[in-house]
Amino acid sequence: MMRMYDIIQKKQRGIALSENEISFFIKGVSDGSIPDYQISALLMAIYFRGMTDEETITLTECMANSGDRADLSSIKGKKVDKHSTGGVGDKTSLIIAPMVAAADMGVSIAKMSGRGLGHTGGTIDKLESIPGVNTNQSCDDFTRIVNETGLCIIGQSGSFAAADKKLYALRDVTATVNCLPLIASSVMSKKLAAGSDCIVIDVKCGSGAFVKTFEEAAELAQLMVKIGVGAGKKTIALITNMDVPLGRSIGNSLEVMEAADVLSGDGDEDLTELCIILAANMLYVANAAPYDECIKAVTKTLNDGSAKRKLAELVSSLGGNSDYIYNPSLFGESKVSAFLAAERSGYIYRINAESVGKAAMILGAGRSKKEDSIDHNAGIIFHHKVGDYVKEGEVLATLYTSKIDMAQNGIELLFRAIKIKDSPPKNKKLIYRTIGGRV
Ligand code: URA
């Protein structure tokens, strides 16, 4: 008879687990027969001892099979999914899903997204900042919306990759989130269960990401591509910079407004460039056209306004008021706004993304526990970027919150996140490497 005690001890000694042992573990996580303390003990053993690629692939498959698997066969054309491993100010899904749909090249987006947790934001919270939006749609409505508009984004239901929900909650409280095989299996099990034909993974790397170094990000990217391809899905991973927040806004309605600006061709340069590249990769991985043509096609959707109209269509189809996409002043203002001024003249040398994410969370834009409620209008807008020259006293950022007592804490955290020096920093790349798919 298999015993959880022996499995924990085997991994503790650094020995690879068999397919049967991994399957026993995931079955026990799903049916509740393995207590939390034994699950947590194995997670910690995996954290320290790692897993071989074969173990990780088996773990992913078992997790993907631990709940429902979406059947997207009634959706026309190729279905492509995109996932970010989590960052600060990452509103790319709100921009690239409409770009891909508006390009009208036979590629649809049937996407399930998550909520933010800790210092990282989530697409569902951003969408729900628009009054009326309901991201909890039935399977029938989900497929109908994709067939009608070419895209739909709904909340990730706990019934997909059910074991991940339990495992992620335990990892979150046992300091075992930051472990490559556990991240890869968590992300890819949900992607496999979500049923798209092809997958683009944005592996965030830097101070605001779960993985901080390029080496770790490359290992994670390779592993996820191997898992995707092994499961018969064409998969591309891009390793992208998350040392600084992405774009100029952090916070839910603020990020929707920024997404609308990018879709009007009026957005931050780096964010726009990253979105063009991610959207083009989504078309390319689905074999829609050669890569250069994909770039041209998605760029056109920004220039002719079609991608912005698609975002408005998505909002309406989810029951939301699409006027908010065209008229951001409808969002209204937070009770309190505060300003952070430059303490000295010089070049902005660093803006630590993780601290910025934590500051936004303190202001009310994020949750520290799953059950916390969020303030959709809270957050931060930066008026300058890394590399800009600023004068002493110039406003660097505006902070929005409804919690008066939190504004000062947010300012203090943000103050420590920003370094100003006499000389500018070296330019960091926006995209470090692409793995899989394109040669
Ligand atoms: N995102 C996930 O879905 N899972 C992880 O483990 C990390 C980021």
Short mmCIF file of N, CA, C and O in Angstrom, two decimals, residues 97-213:
data_model
loop_
_atom_site.label_atom_id
_atom_site.label_comp_id
_atom_site.label_asym_id
_atom_site.label_seq_id
_atom_site.Cartn_x
_atom_site.Cartn_y
_atom_site.Cartn_z
N ALA A 97 -5.50 40.66 -26.23
CA ALA A 97 -6.64 39.81 -26.64
C ALA A 97 -7.48 40.56 -27.69
O ALA A 97 -7.77 40.01 -28.76
N PRO A 98 -7.83 41.85 -27.45
CA PRO A 98 -8.56 42.58 -28.50
C PRO A 98 -7.73 42.76 -29.79
O PRO A 98 -8.29 42.73 -30.88
N MET A 99 -6.42 42.92 -29.67
CA MET A 99 -5.60 43.08 -30.88
C MET A 99 -5.67 41.82 -31.75
O MET A 99 -5.84 41.89 -32.97
N VAL A 100 -5.52 40.66 -31.11
CA VAL A 100 -5.54 39.39 -31.86
C VAL A 100 -6.91 39.19 -32.50
O VAL A 100 -7.03 38.82 -33.67
N ALA A 101 -7.98 39.46 -31.72
CA ALA A 101 -9.33 39.26 -32.27
C ALA A 101 -9.58 40.24 -33.42
O ALA A 101 -10.14 39.86 -34.45
N ALA A 102 -9.14 41.49 -33.24
CA ALA A 102 -9.39 42.51 -34.28
C ALA A 102 -8.59 42.23 -35.55
O ALA A 102 -8.99 42.64 -36.64
N ALA A 103 -7.47 41.53 -35.42
CA ALA A 103 -6.65 41.22 -36.62
C ALA A 103 -7.44 40.30 -37.57
O ALA A 103 -7.15 40.24 -38.76
N ASP A 104 -8.43 39.60 -37.03
CA ASP A 104 -9.36 38.83 -37.85
C ASP A 104 -8.64 37.83 -38.78
O ASP A 104 -8.85 37.83 -39.99
N MET A 105 -7.76 37.03 -38.20
CA MET A 105 -6.99 36.08 -39.00
C MET A 105 -7.34 34.64 -38.62
O MET A 105 -6.49 33.74 -38.68
N GLY A 106 -8.57 34.43 -38.17
CA GLY A 106 -9.03 33.07 -37.87
C GLY A 106 -8.52 32.53 -36.55
O GLY A 106 -8.51 31.31 -36.33
N VAL A 107 -8.09 33.44 -35.67
CA VAL A 107 -7.57 33.00 -34.36
C VAL A 107 -8.44 33.60 -33.25
O VAL A 107 -8.64 34.82 -33.23
N SER A 108 -8.97 32.76 -32.38
CA SER A 108 -9.85 33.27 -31.30
C SER A 108 -9.16 33.14 -29.95
O SER A 108 -8.28 32.30 -29.76
N ILE A 109 -9.65 33.96 -29.02
CA ILE A 109 -9.12 33.91 -27.65
C ILE A 109 -10.25 33.47 -26.72
O ILE A 109 -11.22 34.22 -26.54
N ALA A 110 -10.10 32.31 -26.13
CA ALA A 110 -11.07 31.84 -25.13
C ALA A 110 -10.26 31.70 -23.85
O ALA A 110 -9.65 30.67 -23.61
N LYS A 111 -10.25 32.77 -23.06
CA LYS A 111 -9.25 32.85 -22.01
C LYS A 111 -9.86 32.85 -20.60
O LYS A 111 -10.85 33.52 -20.36
N MET A 112 -9.22 32.08 -19.73
CA MET A 112 -9.60 32.15 -18.32
C MET A 112 -8.46 32.83 -17.57
O MET A 112 -7.31 32.46 -17.75
N SER A 113 -8.81 33.83 -16.78
CA SER A 113 -7.76 34.59 -16.08
C SER A 113 -7.99 34.55 -14.58
O SER A 113 -9.08 34.20 -14.12
N GLY A 114 -6.96 35.01 -13.87
CA GLY A 114 -7.04 34.96 -12.41
C GLY A 114 -7.18 36.35 -11.80
O GLY A 114 -7.15 37.37 -12.48
N ARG A 115 -7.32 36.34 -10.47
CA ARG A 115 -7.33 37.59 -9.71
C ARG A 115 -5.92 37.87 -9.20
O ARG A 115 -5.09 36.97 -9.15
N GLY A 116 -5.72 39.11 -8.79
CA GLY A 116 -4.41 39.45 -8.23
C GLY A 116 -4.26 38.86 -6.85
O GLY A 116 -5.24 38.63 -6.14
N LEU A 117 -3.02 38.60 -6.48
CA LEU A 117 -2.75 38.18 -5.11
C LEU A 117 -1.40 38.77 -4.71
O LEU A 117 -0.47 38.78 -5.51
N GLY A 118 -1.33 39.26 -3.47
CA GLY A 118 -0.08 39.86 -3.03
C GLY A 118 0.22 41.10 -3.87
O GLY A 118 -0.67 41.87 -4.20
N HIS A 119 1.49 41.24 -4.26
CA HIS A 119 1.87 42.47 -4.95
C HIS A 119 1.57 42.43 -6.46
O HIS A 119 1.78 43.40 -7.16
N THR A 120 1.09 41.27 -6.96
CA THR A 120 0.82 41.19 -8.41
C THR A 120 -0.67 41.37 -8.69
O THR A 120 -1.51 40.98 -7.89
N GLY A 121 -0.96 41.97 -9.85
CA GLY A 121 -2.36 42.23 -10.20
C GLY A 121 -2.95 41.10 -11.01
O GLY A 121 -2.24 40.20 -11.46
N GLY A 122 -4.28 41.11 -11.21
CA GLY A 122 -4.94 40.06 -12.00
C GLY A 122 -5.94 40.67 -12.97
O GLY A 122 -6.63 41.64 -12.62
N THR A 123 -6.03 40.07 -14.16
CA THR A 123 -6.88 40.61 -15.23
C THR A 123 -8.35 40.71 -14.81
O THR A 123 -9.06 41.64 -15.18
N ILE A 124 -8.82 39.71 -14.03
CA ILE A 124 -10.24 39.70 -13.67
C ILE A 124 -10.61 40.91 -12.80
O ILE A 124 -11.63 41.55 -13.02
N ASP A 125 -9.75 41.25 -11.85
CA ASP A 125 -10.02 42.44 -11.01
C ASP A 125 -10.04 43.69 -11.87
O ASP A 125 -10.83 44.61 -11.63
N LYS A 126 -9.18 43.73 -12.87
CA LYS A 126 -9.13 44.93 -13.74
C LYS A 126 -10.43 45.04 -14.53
O LYS A 126 -11.07 46.08 -14.58
N LEU A 127 -10.84 43.91 -15.14
CA LEU A 127 -12.09 43.94 -15.92
C LEU A 127 -13.28 44.31 -15.04
O LEU A 127 -14.17 45.04 -15.44
N GLU A 128 -13.28 43.77 -13.80
CA GLU A 128 -14.42 44.02 -12.91
C GLU A 128 -14.46 45.45 -12.37
O GLU A 128 -15.43 45.83 -11.71
N SER A 129 -13.43 46.23 -12.64
CA SER A 129 -13.50 47.64 -12.23
C SER A 129 -14.47 48.41 -13.13
O SER A 129 -14.87 49.53 -12.82
N ILE A 130 -14.86 47.79 -14.26
CA ILE A 130 -15.82 48.44 -15.17
C ILE A 130 -17.23 48.03 -14.72
O ILE A 130 -17.55 46.84 -14.67
N PRO A 131 -18.08 49.00 -14.35
CA PRO A 131 -19.39 48.65 -13.80
C PRO A 131 -20.16 47.70 -14.73
O PRO A 131 -20.19 47.90 -15.95
N GLY A 132 -20.77 46.69 -14.13
CA GLY A 132 -21.63 45.76 -14.86
C GLY A 132 -20.91 44.51 -15.35
O GLY A 132 -21.56 43.51 -15.65
N VAL A 133 -19.58 44.54 -15.46
CA VAL A 133 -18.87 43.38 -16.02
C VAL A 133 -19.06 42.17 -15.12
O VAL A 133 -18.86 42.25 -13.90
N ASN A 134 -19.44 41.06 -15.74
CA ASN A 134 -19.60 39.80 -15.01
C ASN A 134 -18.65 38.77 -15.65
O ASN A 134 -18.88 38.33 -16.78
N THR A 135 -17.61 38.42 -14.92
CA THR A 135 -16.60 37.50 -15.49
C THR A 135 -16.92 36.05 -15.14
O THR A 135 -16.11 35.17 -15.39
N ASN A 136 -18.10 35.86 -14.57
CA ASN A 136 -18.52 34.52 -14.18
C ASN A 136 -19.59 34.04 -15.16
O ASN A 136 -20.78 34.18 -14.90
N GLN A 137 -19.20 33.55 -16.32
CA GLN A 137 -20.15 33.19 -17.38
C GLN A 137 -20.27 31.67 -17.48
O GLN A 137 -19.31 30.95 -17.19
N SER A 138 -21.42 31.21 -17.94
CA SER A 138 -21.60 29.77 -18.14
C SER A 138 -20.77 29.34 -19.36
O SER A 138 -20.38 30.18 -20.18
N CYS A 139 -20.53 28.03 -19.47
CA CYS A 139 -19.76 27.52 -20.61
C CYS A 139 -20.43 27.90 -21.92
O CYS A 139 -19.77 28.31 -22.88
N ASP A 140 -21.77 27.81 -21.96
CA ASP A 140 -22.49 28.13 -23.20
C ASP A 140 -22.30 29.60 -23.57
O ASP A 140 -22.06 29.94 -24.73
N ASP A 141 -22.42 30.49 -22.59
CA ASP A 141 -22.26 31.92 -22.89
C ASP A 141 -20.81 32.22 -23.29
O ASP A 141 -20.56 33.04 -24.18
N PHE A 142 -19.88 31.54 -22.62
CA PHE A 142 -18.46 31.74 -22.94
C PHE A 142 -18.20 31.41 -24.42
O PHE A 142 -17.66 32.23 -25.17
N THR A 143 -18.65 30.24 -24.87
CA THR A 143 -18.39 29.86 -26.27
C THR A 143 -19.19 30.75 -27.23
O THR A 143 -18.69 31.12 -28.29
N ARG A 144 -20.41 31.13 -26.85
CA ARG A 144 -21.19 32.02 -27.73
C ARG A 144 -20.47 33.36 -27.90
O ARG A 144 -20.31 33.86 -29.03
N ILE A 145 -19.95 33.92 -26.80
CA ILE A 145 -19.27 35.23 -26.89
C ILE A 145 -18.02 35.11 -27.78
O ILE A 145 -17.76 35.97 -28.62
N VAL A 146 -17.25 34.02 -27.60
CA VAL A 146 -16.05 33.87 -28.45
C VAL A 146 -16.46 33.74 -29.92
O VAL A 146 -15.86 34.39 -30.79
N ASN A 147 -17.49 32.97 -30.20
CA ASN A 147 -17.92 32.82 -31.60
C ASN A 147 -18.43 34.14 -32.18
O ASN A 147 -18.24 34.42 -33.36
N GLU A 148 -19.07 34.96 -31.34
CA GLU A 148 -19.62 36.23 -31.86
C GLU A 148 -18.57 37.32 -32.00
O GLU A 148 -18.61 38.11 -32.93
N THR A 149 -17.61 37.37 -31.03
CA THR A 149 -16.70 38.53 -31.03
C THR A 149 -15.24 38.16 -31.27
O THR A 149 -14.40 39.03 -31.44
N GLY A 150 -14.94 36.87 -31.23
CA GLY A 150 -13.54 36.45 -31.43
C GLY A 150 -12.75 36.40 -30.13
O GLY A 150 -11.58 36.00 -30.14
N LEU A 151 -13.37 36.83 -29.03
CA LEU A 151 -12.65 36.75 -27.76
C LEU A 151 -13.60 36.74 -26.57
O LEU A 151 -14.70 37.28 -26.65
N CYS A 152 -13.14 36.13 -25.50
CA CYS A 152 -13.84 36.24 -24.22
C CYS A 152 -12.82 35.97 -23.10
O CYS A 152 -11.94 35.11 -23.26
N ILE A 153 -12.93 36.75 -22.04
CA ILE A 153 -12.07 36.50 -20.87
C ILE A 153 -12.99 36.31 -19.67
O ILE A 153 -13.80 37.19 -19.38
N ILE A 154 -12.88 35.16 -19.02
CA ILE A 154 -13.70 34.93 -17.82
C ILE A 154 -12.79 34.52 -16.65
O ILE A 154 -11.61 34.22 -16.86
N GLY A 155 -13.37 34.49 -15.47
CA GLY A 155 -12.60 34.10 -14.29
C GLY A 155 -12.28 32.61 -14.32
O GLY A 155 -13.11 31.82 -14.78
N GLN A 156 -11.09 32.28 -13.85
CA GLN A 156 -10.69 30.86 -13.80
C GLN A 156 -11.55 30.16 -12.76
O GLN A 156 -11.53 30.53 -11.59
N SER A 157 -12.31 29.17 -13.23
CA SER A 157 -13.17 28.46 -12.27
C SER A 157 -12.31 27.45 -11.51
O SER A 157 -11.42 26.82 -12.09
N GLY A 158 -12.61 27.30 -10.23
CA GLY A 158 -11.85 26.36 -9.39
C GLY A 158 -12.02 24.92 -9.84
O GLY A 158 -11.29 24.04 -9.41
N SER A 159 -12.99 24.67 -10.74
CA SER A 159 -13.20 23.29 -11.17
C SER A 159 -12.19 22.86 -12.22
O SER A 159 -12.08 21.69 -12.54
N PHE A 160 -11.44 23.83 -12.81
CA PHE A 160 -10.38 23.48 -13.74
C PHE A 160 -9.08 23.29 -12.95
O PHE A 160 -8.77 24.12 -12.11
N ALA A 161 -8.35 22.22 -13.24
CA ALA A 161 -7.12 21.92 -12.51
C ALA A 161 -7.37 22.08 -11.00
O ALA A 161 -6.66 22.82 -10.32
N ALA A 162 -8.41 21.40 -10.52
CA ALA A 162 -8.88 21.61 -9.14
C ALA A 162 -7.76 21.45 -8.10
O ALA A 162 -7.73 22.17 -7.10
N ALA A 163 -6.83 20.54 -8.34
CA ALA A 163 -5.76 20.32 -7.34
C ALA A 163 -4.90 21.56 -7.19
O ALA A 163 -4.35 21.82 -6.11
N ASP A 164 -4.78 22.37 -8.27
CA ASP A 164 -3.92 23.56 -8.19
C ASP A 164 -4.45 24.55 -7.16
O ASP A 164 -3.68 25.22 -6.47
N LYS A 165 -5.78 24.65 -7.07
CA LYS A 165 -6.38 25.61 -6.15
C LYS A 165 -5.91 25.31 -4.72
O LYS A 165 -5.46 26.19 -3.99
N LYS A 166 -5.99 24.03 -4.37
CA LYS A 166 -5.59 23.60 -3.02
C LYS A 166 -4.07 23.78 -2.85
O LYS A 166 -3.60 24.31 -1.84
N LEU A 167 -3.31 23.32 -3.85
CA LEU A 167 -1.85 23.39 -3.74
C LEU A 167 -1.39 24.84 -3.66
O LEU A 167 -0.52 25.19 -2.87
N TYR A 168 -2.00 25.71 -4.52
CA TYR A 168 -1.54 27.11 -4.53
C TYR A 168 -1.82 27.78 -3.18
O TYR A 168 -0.97 28.50 -2.65
N ALA A 169 -3.01 27.47 -2.61
CA ALA A 169 -3.36 28.08 -1.31
C ALA A 169 -2.35 27.65 -0.25
O ALA A 169 -1.92 28.45 0.59
N LEU A 170 -1.93 26.38 -0.28
CA LEU A 170 -0.94 25.90 0.71
C LEU A 170 0.45 26.47 0.42
O LEU A 170 1.18 26.85 1.34
N ARG A 171 0.81 26.55 -0.86
CA ARG A 171 2.13 27.14 -1.20
C ARG A 171 2.21 28.58 -0.72
O ARG A 171 3.24 29.04 -0.24
N ASP A 172 1.07 29.28 -0.86
CA ASP A 172 1.04 30.69 -0.50
C ASP A 172 1.35 30.92 0.98
O ASP A 172 1.90 31.95 1.36
N VAL A 173 0.97 29.96 1.83
CA VAL A 173 1.18 30.15 3.28
C VAL A 173 2.36 29.33 3.81
O VAL A 173 2.64 29.35 5.01
N THR A 174 3.06 28.60 2.93
CA THR A 174 4.20 27.81 3.42
C THR A 174 5.50 28.22 2.72
O THR A 174 6.48 27.48 2.74
N ALA A 175 5.47 29.40 2.10
CA ALA A 175 6.67 29.95 1.43
C ALA A 175 7.23 28.98 0.40
O ALA A 175 8.44 28.79 0.29
N THR A 176 6.33 28.35 -0.37
CA THR A 176 6.81 27.43 -1.41
C THR A 176 6.27 27.82 -2.80
O THR A 176 6.25 26.99 -3.71
N VAL A 177 5.86 29.10 -2.93
CA VAL A 177 5.40 29.55 -4.26
C VAL A 177 6.59 29.57 -5.21
O VAL A 177 6.51 29.11 -6.35
N ASN A 178 7.69 30.09 -4.74
CA ASN A 178 8.82 30.39 -5.62
C ASN A 178 9.68 29.15 -5.91
O ASN A 178 10.81 29.05 -5.48
N CYS A 179 9.12 28.21 -6.64
CA CYS A 179 9.79 26.93 -6.90
C CYS A 179 9.44 26.54 -8.34
O CYS A 179 8.26 26.40 -8.68
N LEU A 180 10.46 26.41 -9.20
CA LEU A 180 10.19 26.28 -10.64
C LEU A 180 9.25 25.13 -11.02
O LEU A 180 8.29 25.37 -11.75
N PRO A 181 9.48 23.88 -10.57
CA PRO A 181 8.54 22.83 -10.99
C PRO A 181 7.11 23.08 -10.50
O PRO A 181 6.15 22.73 -11.18
N LEU A 182 6.99 23.73 -9.32
CA LEU A 182 5.64 23.99 -8.81
C LEU A 182 4.97 25.13 -9.59
O LEU A 182 3.76 25.09 -9.86
N ILE A 183 5.75 26.14 -9.99
CA ILE A 183 5.17 27.23 -10.80
C ILE A 183 4.78 26.68 -12.17
O ILE A 183 3.67 26.89 -12.67
N ALA A 184 5.71 25.93 -12.80
CA ALA A 184 5.46 25.42 -14.16
C ALA A 184 4.23 24.52 -14.17
O ALA A 184 3.37 24.64 -15.05
N SER A 185 4.12 23.61 -13.19
CA SER A 185 2.97 22.69 -13.21
C SER A 185 1.67 23.42 -12.89
O SER A 185 0.62 23.11 -13.46
N SER A 186 1.75 24.45 -12.02
CA SER A 186 0.55 25.22 -11.67
C SER A 186 0.02 25.96 -12.91
O SER A 186 -1.16 25.89 -13.26
N VAL A 187 0.93 26.68 -13.58
CA VAL A 187 0.51 27.47 -14.76
C VAL A 187 0.04 26.54 -15.88
O VAL A 187 -1.06 26.69 -16.43
N MET A 188 0.87 25.54 -16.20
CA MET A 188 0.58 24.74 -17.39
C MET A 188 -0.61 23.80 -17.19
O MET A 188 -1.33 23.50 -18.13
N SER A 189 -0.86 23.35 -15.95
CA SER A 189 -2.04 22.48 -15.75
C SER A 189 -3.30 23.27 -16.07
O SER A 189 -4.24 22.74 -16.67
N LYS A 190 -3.32 24.56 -15.68
CA LYS A 190 -4.51 25.38 -15.96
C LYS A 190 -4.63 25.64 -17.46
O LYS A 190 -5.72 25.65 -18.02
N LYS A 191 -3.49 25.86 -18.10
CA LYS A 191 -3.52 26.13 -19.55
C LYS A 191 -3.98 24.89 -20.31
O LYS A 191 -4.74 24.99 -21.26
N LEU A 192 -3.51 23.71 -19.90
CA LEU A 192 -3.91 22.48 -20.59
C LEU A 192 -5.41 22.24 -20.37
O LEU A 192 -6.14 21.89 -21.30
N ALA A 193 -5.88 22.46 -19.13
CA ALA A 193 -7.30 22.22 -18.83
C ALA A 193 -8.19 23.23 -19.56
O ALA A 193 -9.34 22.93 -19.87
N ALA A 194 -7.64 24.42 -19.85
CA ALA A 194 -8.45 25.48 -20.48
C ALA A 194 -8.69 25.21 -21.96
O ALA A 194 -9.53 25.85 -22.59
N GLY A 195 -7.92 24.29 -22.53
CA GLY A 195 -8.31 23.71 -23.82
C GLY A 195 -7.89 24.40 -25.10
O GLY A 195 -8.29 23.96 -26.17
N SER A 196 -7.11 25.50 -25.06
CA SER A 196 -6.71 26.14 -26.32
C SER A 196 -5.74 25.27 -27.09
O SER A 196 -5.12 24.36 -26.54
N ASP A 197 -5.58 25.57 -28.41
CA ASP A 197 -4.68 24.77 -29.25
C ASP A 197 -3.23 25.19 -29.08
O ASP A 197 -2.32 24.39 -29.26
N CYS A 198 -3.00 26.47 -28.82
CA CYS A 198 -1.62 26.99 -28.74
C CYS A 198 -1.53 27.95 -27.55
O CYS A 198 -2.53 28.53 -27.12
N ILE A 199 -0.30 28.11 -27.08
CA ILE A 199 -0.11 28.87 -25.83
C ILE A 199 1.09 29.81 -25.97
O ILE A 199 2.15 29.40 -26.47
N VAL A 200 0.93 31.06 -25.51
CA VAL A 200 2.07 31.98 -25.39
C VAL A 200 2.23 32.29 -23.90
O VAL A 200 1.27 32.70 -23.25
N ILE A 201 3.44 32.06 -23.39
CA ILE A 201 3.68 32.33 -21.97
C ILE A 201 4.62 33.53 -21.86
O ILE A 201 5.68 33.56 -22.49
N ASP A 202 4.21 34.50 -21.05
CA ASP A 202 5.06 35.65 -20.78
C ASP A 202 5.72 35.40 -19.42
O ASP A 202 5.07 35.54 -18.38
N VAL A 203 6.98 34.98 -19.46
CA VAL A 203 7.67 34.67 -18.20
C VAL A 203 8.34 35.96 -17.71
O VAL A 203 9.28 36.47 -18.30
N LYS A 204 7.77 36.48 -16.63
CA LYS A 204 8.27 37.74 -16.09
C LYS A 204 9.52 37.50 -15.26
O LYS A 204 9.58 36.54 -14.48
N CYS A 205 10.49 38.38 -15.40
CA CYS A 205 11.78 38.18 -14.74
C CYS A 205 12.26 39.50 -14.14
O CYS A 205 12.28 40.52 -14.84
N GLY A 206 12.58 39.51 -12.86
CA GLY A 206 13.08 40.73 -12.23
C GLY A 206 12.44 40.95 -10.87
O GLY A 206 11.71 40.09 -10.36
N SER A 207 12.68 42.15 -10.31
CA SER A 207 12.31 42.40 -8.91
C SER A 207 10.80 42.24 -8.65
O SER A 207 10.40 41.88 -7.55
N GLY A 208 9.96 42.50 -9.66
CA GLY A 208 8.51 42.43 -9.43
C GLY A 208 7.92 41.08 -9.77
O GLY A 208 6.71 40.90 -9.69
N ALA A 209 8.77 40.11 -10.17
CA ALA A 209 8.27 38.81 -10.63
C ALA A 209 8.53 37.75 -9.58
O ALA A 209 9.31 37.96 -8.65
N PHE A 210 7.91 36.57 -9.78
CA PHE A 210 8.20 35.46 -8.87
C PHE A 210 9.63 34.98 -9.09
O PHE A 210 10.30 34.56 -8.15
N VAL A 211 10.10 35.00 -10.36
CA VAL A 211 11.50 34.62 -10.58
C VAL A 211 12.31 35.88 -10.84
O VAL A 211 11.94 36.73 -11.64
N LYS A 212 13.43 35.97 -10.13
CA LYS A 212 14.17 37.24 -10.11
C LYS A 212 15.32 37.25 -11.12
O LYS A 212 15.73 38.31 -11.56
N THR A 213 15.89 36.07 -11.45
CA THR A 213 17.07 36.08 -12.30
C THR A 213 16.74 35.52 -13.68
O THR A 213 15.83 34.72 -13.86
#
